[in-house]
mmCIF file of C-alpha atoms in Angstrom:
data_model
loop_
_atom_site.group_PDB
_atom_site.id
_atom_site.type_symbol
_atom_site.label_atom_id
_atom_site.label_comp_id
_atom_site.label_asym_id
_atom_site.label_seq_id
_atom_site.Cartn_x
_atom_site.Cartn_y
_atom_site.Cartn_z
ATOM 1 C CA UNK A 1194 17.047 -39.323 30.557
ATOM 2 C CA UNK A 1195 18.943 -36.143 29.218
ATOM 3 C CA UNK A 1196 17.988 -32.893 29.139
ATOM 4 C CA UNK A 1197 17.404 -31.472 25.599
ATOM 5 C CA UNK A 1198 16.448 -27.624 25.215
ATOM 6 C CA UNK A 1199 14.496 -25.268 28.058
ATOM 7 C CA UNK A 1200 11.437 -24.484 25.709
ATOM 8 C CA UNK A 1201 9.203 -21.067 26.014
ATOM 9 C CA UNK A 1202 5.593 -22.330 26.948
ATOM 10 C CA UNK A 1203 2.516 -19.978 25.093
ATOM 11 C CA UNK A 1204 1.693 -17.479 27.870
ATOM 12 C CA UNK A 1205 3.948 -15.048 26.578
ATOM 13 C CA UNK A 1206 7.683 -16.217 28.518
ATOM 14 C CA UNK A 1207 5.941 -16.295 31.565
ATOM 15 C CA UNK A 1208 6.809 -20.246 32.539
ATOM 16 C CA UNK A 1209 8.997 -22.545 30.325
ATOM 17 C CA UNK A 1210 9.096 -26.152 29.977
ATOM 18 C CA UNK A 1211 12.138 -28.533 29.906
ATOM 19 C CA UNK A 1212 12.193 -30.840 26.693
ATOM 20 C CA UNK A 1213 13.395 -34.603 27.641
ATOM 21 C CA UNK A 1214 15.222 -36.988 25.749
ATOM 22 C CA UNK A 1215 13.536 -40.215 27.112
ATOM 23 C CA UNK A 1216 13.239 -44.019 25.734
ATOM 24 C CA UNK A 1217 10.373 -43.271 23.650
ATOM 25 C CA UNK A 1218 10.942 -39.914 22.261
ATOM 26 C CA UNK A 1219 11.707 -36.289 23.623
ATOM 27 C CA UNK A 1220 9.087 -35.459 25.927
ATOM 28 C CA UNK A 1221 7.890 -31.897 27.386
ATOM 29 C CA UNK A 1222 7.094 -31.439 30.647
ATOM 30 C CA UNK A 1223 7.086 -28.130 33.123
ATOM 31 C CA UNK A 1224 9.383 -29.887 36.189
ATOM 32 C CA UNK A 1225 13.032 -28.094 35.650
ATOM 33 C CA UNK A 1226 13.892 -32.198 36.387
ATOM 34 C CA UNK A 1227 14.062 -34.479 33.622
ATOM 35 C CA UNK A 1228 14.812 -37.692 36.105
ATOM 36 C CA UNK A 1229 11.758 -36.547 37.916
ATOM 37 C CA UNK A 1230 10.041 -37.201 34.513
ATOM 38 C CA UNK A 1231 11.113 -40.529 33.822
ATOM 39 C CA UNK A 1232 10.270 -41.531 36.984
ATOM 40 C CA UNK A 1233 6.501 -40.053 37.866
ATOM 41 C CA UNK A 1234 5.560 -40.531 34.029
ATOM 42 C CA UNK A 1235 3.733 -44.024 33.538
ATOM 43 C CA UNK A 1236 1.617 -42.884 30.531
ATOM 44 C CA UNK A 1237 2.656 -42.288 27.099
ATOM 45 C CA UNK A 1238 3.972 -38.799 26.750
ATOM 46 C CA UNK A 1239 6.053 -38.862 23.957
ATOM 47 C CA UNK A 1240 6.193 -36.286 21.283
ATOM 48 C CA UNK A 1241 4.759 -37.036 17.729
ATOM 49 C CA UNK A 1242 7.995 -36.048 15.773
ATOM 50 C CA UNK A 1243 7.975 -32.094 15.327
ATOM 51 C CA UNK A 1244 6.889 -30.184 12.696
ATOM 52 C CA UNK A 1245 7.116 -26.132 12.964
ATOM 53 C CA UNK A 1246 4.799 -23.989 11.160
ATOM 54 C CA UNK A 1247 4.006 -19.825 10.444
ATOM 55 C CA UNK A 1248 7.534 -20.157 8.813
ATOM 56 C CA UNK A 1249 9.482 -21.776 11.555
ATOM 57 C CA UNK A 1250 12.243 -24.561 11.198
ATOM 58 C CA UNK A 1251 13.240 -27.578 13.084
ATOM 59 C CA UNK A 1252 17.008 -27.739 14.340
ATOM 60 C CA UNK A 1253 17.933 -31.020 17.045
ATOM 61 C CA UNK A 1254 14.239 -31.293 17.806
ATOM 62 C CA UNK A 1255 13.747 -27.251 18.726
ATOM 63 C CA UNK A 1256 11.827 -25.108 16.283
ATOM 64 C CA UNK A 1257 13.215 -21.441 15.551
ATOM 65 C CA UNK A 1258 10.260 -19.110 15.173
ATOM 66 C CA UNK A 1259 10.421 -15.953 12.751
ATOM 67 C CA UNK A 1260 9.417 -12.486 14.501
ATOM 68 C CA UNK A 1261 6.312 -12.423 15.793
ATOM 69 C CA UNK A 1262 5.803 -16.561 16.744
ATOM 70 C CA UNK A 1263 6.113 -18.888 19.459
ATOM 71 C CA UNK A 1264 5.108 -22.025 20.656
ATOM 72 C CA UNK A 1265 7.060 -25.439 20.663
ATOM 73 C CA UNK A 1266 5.926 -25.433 16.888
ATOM 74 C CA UNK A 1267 5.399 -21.987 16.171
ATOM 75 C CA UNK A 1268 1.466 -21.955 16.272
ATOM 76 C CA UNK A 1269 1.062 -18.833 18.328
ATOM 77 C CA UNK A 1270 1.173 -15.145 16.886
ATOM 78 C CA UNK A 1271 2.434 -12.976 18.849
ATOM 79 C CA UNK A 1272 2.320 -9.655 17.282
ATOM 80 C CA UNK A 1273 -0.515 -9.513 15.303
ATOM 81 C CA UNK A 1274 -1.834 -6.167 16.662
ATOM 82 C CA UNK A 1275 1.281 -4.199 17.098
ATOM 83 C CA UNK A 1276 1.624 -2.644 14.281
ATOM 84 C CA UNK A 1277 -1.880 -1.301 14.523
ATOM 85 C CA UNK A 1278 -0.692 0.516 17.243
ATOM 86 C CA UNK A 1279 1.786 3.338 15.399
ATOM 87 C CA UNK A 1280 1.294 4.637 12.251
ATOM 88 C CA UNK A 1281 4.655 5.398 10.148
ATOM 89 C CA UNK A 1282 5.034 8.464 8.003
ATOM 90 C CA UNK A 1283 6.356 9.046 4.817
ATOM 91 C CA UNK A 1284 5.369 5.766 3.693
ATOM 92 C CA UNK A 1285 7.596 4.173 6.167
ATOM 93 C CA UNK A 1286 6.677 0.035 7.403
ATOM 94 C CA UNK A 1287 5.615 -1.551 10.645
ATOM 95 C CA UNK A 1288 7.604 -4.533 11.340
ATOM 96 C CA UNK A 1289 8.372 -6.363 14.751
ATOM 97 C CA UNK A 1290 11.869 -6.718 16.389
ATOM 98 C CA UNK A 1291 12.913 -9.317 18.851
ATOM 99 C CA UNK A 1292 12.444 -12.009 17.498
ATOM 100 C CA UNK A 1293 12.772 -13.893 20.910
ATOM 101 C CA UNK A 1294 10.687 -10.961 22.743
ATOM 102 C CA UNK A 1295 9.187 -8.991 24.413
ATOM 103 C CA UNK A 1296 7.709 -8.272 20.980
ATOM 104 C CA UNK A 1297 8.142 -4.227 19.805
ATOM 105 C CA UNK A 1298 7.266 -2.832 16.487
ATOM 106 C CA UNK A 1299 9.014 -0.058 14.894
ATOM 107 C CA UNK A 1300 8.987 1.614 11.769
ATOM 108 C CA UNK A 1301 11.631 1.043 8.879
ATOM 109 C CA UNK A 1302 11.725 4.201 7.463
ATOM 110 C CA UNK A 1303 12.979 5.006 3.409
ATOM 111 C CA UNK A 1304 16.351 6.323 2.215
ATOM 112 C CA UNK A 1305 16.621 10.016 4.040
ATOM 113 C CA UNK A 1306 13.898 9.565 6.349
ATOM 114 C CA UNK A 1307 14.256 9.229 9.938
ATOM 115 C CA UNK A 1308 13.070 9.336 13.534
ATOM 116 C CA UNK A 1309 10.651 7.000 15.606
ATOM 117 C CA UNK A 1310 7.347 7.015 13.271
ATOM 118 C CA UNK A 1311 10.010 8.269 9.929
ATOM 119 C CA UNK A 1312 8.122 11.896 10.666
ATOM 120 C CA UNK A 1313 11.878 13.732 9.630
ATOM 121 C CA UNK A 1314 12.449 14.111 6.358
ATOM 122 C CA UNK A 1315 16.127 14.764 5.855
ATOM 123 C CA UNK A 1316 18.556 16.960 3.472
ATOM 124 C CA UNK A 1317 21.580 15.676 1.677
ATOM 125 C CA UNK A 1318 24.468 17.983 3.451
ATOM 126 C CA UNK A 1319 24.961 19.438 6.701
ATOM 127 C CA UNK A 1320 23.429 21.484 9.579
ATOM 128 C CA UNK A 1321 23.712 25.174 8.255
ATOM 129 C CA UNK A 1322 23.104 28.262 10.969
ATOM 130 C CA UNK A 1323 19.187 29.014 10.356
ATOM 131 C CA UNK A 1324 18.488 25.841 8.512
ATOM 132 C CA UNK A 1325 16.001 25.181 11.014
ATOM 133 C CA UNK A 1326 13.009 27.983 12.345
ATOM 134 C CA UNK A 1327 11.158 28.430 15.520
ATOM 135 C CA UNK A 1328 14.012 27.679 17.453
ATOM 136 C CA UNK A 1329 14.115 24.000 16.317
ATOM 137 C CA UNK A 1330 17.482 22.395 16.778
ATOM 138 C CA UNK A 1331 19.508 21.141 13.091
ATOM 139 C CA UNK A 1332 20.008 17.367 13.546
ATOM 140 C CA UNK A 1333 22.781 15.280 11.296
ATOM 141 C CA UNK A 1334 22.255 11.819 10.563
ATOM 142 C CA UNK A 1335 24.627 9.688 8.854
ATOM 143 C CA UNK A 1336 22.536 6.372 6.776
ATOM 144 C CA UNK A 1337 25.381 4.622 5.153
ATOM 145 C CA UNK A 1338 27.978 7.228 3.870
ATOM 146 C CA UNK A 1339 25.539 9.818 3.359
ATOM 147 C CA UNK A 1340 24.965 12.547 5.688
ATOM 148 C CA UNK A 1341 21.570 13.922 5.709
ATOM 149 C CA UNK A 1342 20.483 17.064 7.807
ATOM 150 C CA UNK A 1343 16.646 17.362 9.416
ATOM 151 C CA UNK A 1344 15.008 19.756 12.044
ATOM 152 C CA UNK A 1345 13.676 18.202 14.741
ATOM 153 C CA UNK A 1346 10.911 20.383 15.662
ATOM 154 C CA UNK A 1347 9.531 22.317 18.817
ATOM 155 C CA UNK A 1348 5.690 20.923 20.086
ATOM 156 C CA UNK A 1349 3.317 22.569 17.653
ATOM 157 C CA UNK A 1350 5.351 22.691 15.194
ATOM 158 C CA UNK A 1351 5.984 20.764 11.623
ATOM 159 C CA UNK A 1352 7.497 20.378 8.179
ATOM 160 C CA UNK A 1353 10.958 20.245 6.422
ATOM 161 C CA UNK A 1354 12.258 23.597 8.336
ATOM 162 C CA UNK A 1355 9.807 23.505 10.940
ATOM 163 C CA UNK A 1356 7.855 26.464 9.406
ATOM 164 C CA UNK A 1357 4.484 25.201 9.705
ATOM 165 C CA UNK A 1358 2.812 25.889 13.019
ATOM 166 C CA UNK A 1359 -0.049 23.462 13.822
ATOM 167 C CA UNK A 1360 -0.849 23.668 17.442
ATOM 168 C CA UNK A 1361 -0.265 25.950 20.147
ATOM 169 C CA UNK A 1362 -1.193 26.111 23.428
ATOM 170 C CA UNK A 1363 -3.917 28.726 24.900
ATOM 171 C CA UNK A 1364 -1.905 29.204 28.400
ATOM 172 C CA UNK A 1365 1.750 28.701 29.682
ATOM 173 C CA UNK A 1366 0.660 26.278 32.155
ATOM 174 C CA UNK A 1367 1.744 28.384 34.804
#
Protein backbone atom coordinates (compact mmCIF):
# COMPACT_ATOMS: atom_id res chain seq x y z
CA UNK A 1 0.00 0.00 0.00
CA UNK A 2 1.02 3.74 -0.68
CA UNK A 3 1.81 6.22 1.49
CA UNK A 4 -0.74 9.12 1.63
CA UNK A 5 0.05 12.25 3.97
CA UNK A 6 2.41 12.23 7.42
CA UNK A 7 -0.53 13.40 9.76
CA UNK A 8 0.07 15.52 13.21
CA UNK A 9 -1.27 13.17 16.06
CA UNK A 10 -3.20 15.36 19.21
CA UNK A 11 -0.34 15.75 21.72
CA UNK A 12 0.58 18.94 20.43
CA UNK A 13 3.33 17.82 17.23
CA UNK A 14 4.98 15.75 19.54
CA UNK A 15 4.59 12.21 17.40
CA UNK A 16 2.87 12.00 13.94
CA UNK A 17 1.21 9.25 12.25
CA UNK A 18 1.56 8.04 8.59
CA UNK A 19 -1.91 7.86 6.71
CA UNK A 20 -2.10 4.56 4.35
CA UNK A 21 -3.76 4.03 1.25
CA UNK A 22 -4.68 0.28 1.74
CA UNK A 23 -7.42 -2.17 0.03
CA UNK A 24 -10.07 -1.12 2.26
CA UNK A 25 -9.62 2.49 2.79
CA UNK A 26 -6.75 4.91 4.02
CA UNK A 27 -5.73 3.77 7.26
CA UNK A 28 -3.68 5.64 10.18
CA UNK A 29 -1.22 4.11 11.95
CA UNK A 30 2.07 5.51 14.01
CA UNK A 31 4.87 2.99 12.12
CA UNK A 32 6.76 5.58 9.56
CA UNK A 33 6.11 2.03 7.30
CA UNK A 34 3.06 1.66 5.45
CA UNK A 35 4.12 -2.11 4.12
CA UNK A 36 4.68 -2.83 7.74
CA UNK A 37 0.92 -1.96 8.03
CA UNK A 38 -0.47 -4.07 5.53
CA UNK A 39 1.30 -6.75 6.69
CA UNK A 40 0.93 -6.88 10.82
CA UNK A 41 -2.77 -5.46 10.39
CA UNK A 42 -5.35 -8.48 10.38
CA UNK A 43 -8.26 -6.45 11.88
CA UNK A 44 -10.32 -3.91 10.29
CA UNK A 45 -8.65 -0.57 10.52
CA UNK A 46 -10.00 1.33 7.93
CA UNK A 47 -11.07 4.88 8.16
CA UNK A 48 -14.87 5.81 8.13
CA UNK A 49 -14.62 8.39 5.21
CA UNK A 50 -13.43 11.86 6.76
CA UNK A 51 -15.27 14.56 7.78
CA UNK A 52 -13.36 17.78 9.35
CA UNK A 53 -14.99 19.96 11.77
CA UNK A 54 -14.27 23.56 14.01
CA UNK A 55 -14.15 24.96 10.37
CA UNK A 56 -11.72 22.63 8.74
CA UNK A 57 -11.89 21.18 5.09
CA UNK A 58 -11.12 17.95 3.47
CA UNK A 59 -8.50 18.02 0.48
CA UNK A 60 -7.21 14.12 -0.96
CA UNK A 61 -8.34 12.65 2.33
CA UNK A 62 -6.22 15.35 4.70
CA UNK A 63 -8.19 17.95 6.60
CA UNK A 64 -6.72 21.66 6.73
CA UNK A 65 -7.41 23.09 10.17
CA UNK A 66 -8.05 26.98 10.69
CA UNK A 67 -5.71 28.66 13.49
CA UNK A 68 -6.02 27.32 16.56
CA UNK A 69 -7.12 23.32 15.52
CA UNK A 70 -5.71 20.05 15.02
CA UNK A 71 -6.43 16.62 14.90
CA UNK A 72 -6.91 14.28 11.78
CA UNK A 73 -10.45 16.01 11.74
CA UNK A 74 -9.90 19.09 13.45
CA UNK A 75 -11.54 18.16 16.90
CA UNK A 76 -8.84 19.53 19.11
CA UNK A 77 -8.49 23.34 20.17
CA UNK A 78 -5.50 24.37 20.52
CA UNK A 79 -5.50 27.88 21.58
CA UNK A 80 -8.29 28.39 23.56
CA UNK A 81 -6.46 30.11 26.47
CA UNK A 82 -3.95 32.20 24.71
CA UNK A 83 -5.46 35.04 24.30
CA UNK A 84 -6.28 35.21 27.97
CA UNK A 85 -2.85 35.53 28.44
CA UNK A 86 -2.12 39.38 26.97
CA UNK A 87 -4.36 41.99 27.08
CA UNK A 88 -4.27 44.49 23.92
CA UNK A 89 -4.62 48.22 24.29
CA UNK A 90 -6.37 50.68 22.52
CA UNK A 91 -9.00 48.36 21.70
CA UNK A 92 -6.66 46.27 19.78
CA UNK A 93 -7.70 42.02 19.18
CA UNK A 94 -6.19 38.77 20.31
CA UNK A 95 -5.92 36.42 17.53
CA UNK A 96 -3.56 33.30 17.02
CA UNK A 97 -0.83 32.95 14.29
CA UNK A 98 0.59 29.77 12.96
CA UNK A 99 -1.77 28.17 11.88
CA UNK A 100 0.38 24.91 11.73
CA UNK A 101 2.09 25.86 15.26
CA UNK A 102 3.54 26.24 17.84
CA UNK A 103 0.41 28.30 18.49
CA UNK A 104 1.25 32.33 19.49
CA UNK A 105 -1.26 35.02 19.93
CA UNK A 106 -0.67 38.53 19.14
CA UNK A 107 -2.54 41.54 19.02
CA UNK A 108 -3.92 43.20 15.70
CA UNK A 109 -3.77 46.56 16.56
CA UNK A 110 -6.17 49.64 14.71
CA UNK A 111 -5.11 52.12 12.02
CA UNK A 112 -2.07 54.24 13.82
CA UNK A 113 -1.59 52.03 16.62
CA UNK A 114 1.32 49.95 17.14
CA UNK A 115 3.74 47.86 19.19
CA UNK A 116 3.41 44.30 20.87
CA UNK A 117 0.08 44.79 23.11
CA UNK A 118 -0.94 48.19 20.42
CA UNK A 119 0.25 50.33 23.77
CA UNK A 120 1.80 53.24 21.01
CA UNK A 121 -0.43 55.41 19.78
CA UNK A 122 1.05 57.06 16.73
CA UNK A 123 1.07 60.67 14.90
CA UNK A 124 0.46 61.26 11.25
CA UNK A 125 4.08 62.87 10.20
CA UNK A 126 7.49 62.46 11.26
CA UNK A 127 9.93 62.27 14.22
CA UNK A 128 10.45 66.05 15.16
CA UNK A 129 13.58 67.00 17.72
CA UNK A 130 11.65 67.04 21.26
CA UNK A 131 8.61 65.26 20.04
CA UNK A 132 9.26 62.83 22.60
CA UNK A 133 10.11 63.73 26.73
CA UNK A 134 12.03 62.00 29.38
CA UNK A 135 14.55 61.02 27.12
CA UNK A 136 12.23 58.63 25.18
CA UNK A 137 13.46 57.85 21.71
CA UNK A 138 10.89 59.23 18.43
CA UNK A 139 9.99 56.02 16.54
CA UNK A 140 8.58 56.14 12.65
CA UNK A 141 6.39 53.57 11.46
CA UNK A 142 5.22 53.28 8.05
CA UNK A 143 1.32 51.18 7.91
CA UNK A 144 0.58 51.26 4.27
CA UNK A 145 1.72 54.66 2.77
CA UNK A 146 1.25 56.49 5.83
CA UNK A 147 3.95 57.36 8.10
CA UNK A 148 3.01 57.70 11.62
CA UNK A 149 5.46 58.91 14.45
CA UNK A 150 5.17 57.42 18.33
CA UNK A 151 7.51 57.62 21.47
CA UNK A 152 8.48 54.62 22.70
CA UNK A 153 8.85 55.28 26.26
CA UNK A 154 11.55 54.88 29.13
CA UNK A 155 10.32 52.19 32.22
CA UNK A 156 7.96 54.27 34.30
CA UNK A 157 6.93 56.14 31.92
CA UNK A 158 3.57 56.59 29.60
CA UNK A 159 1.32 58.44 27.19
CA UNK A 160 1.38 60.05 23.66
CA UNK A 161 4.82 62.08 24.45
CA UNK A 162 5.80 60.07 27.25
CA UNK A 163 4.86 62.85 29.76
CA UNK A 164 3.11 60.89 32.23
CA UNK A 165 5.31 59.32 34.87
CA UNK A 166 3.74 56.25 36.55
CA UNK A 167 6.38 54.33 38.31
CA UNK A 168 9.72 54.90 39.50
CA UNK A 169 12.01 53.09 41.26
CA UNK A 170 13.02 53.83 45.11
CA UNK A 171 16.92 52.83 44.52
CA UNK A 172 19.37 52.59 41.49
CA UNK A 173 19.92 49.05 42.09
CA UNK A 174 23.37 49.63 42.75
Amino acid sequence: SAFIACLETNDYGKTFACLCSTPSGPVATTSNNCELTVTTTTTSTSITPLTCSNGGYLVDGICHCPSGYGGISCEQKYDEKLCEKIICKNRGVCAIRNPNGPYESVCLCRYGISGDYCQLNGTLGFCMPNFCLNNSPCKENIIGSTRHAYCDCQPGFNGLKCQNQYFQCTSTGK
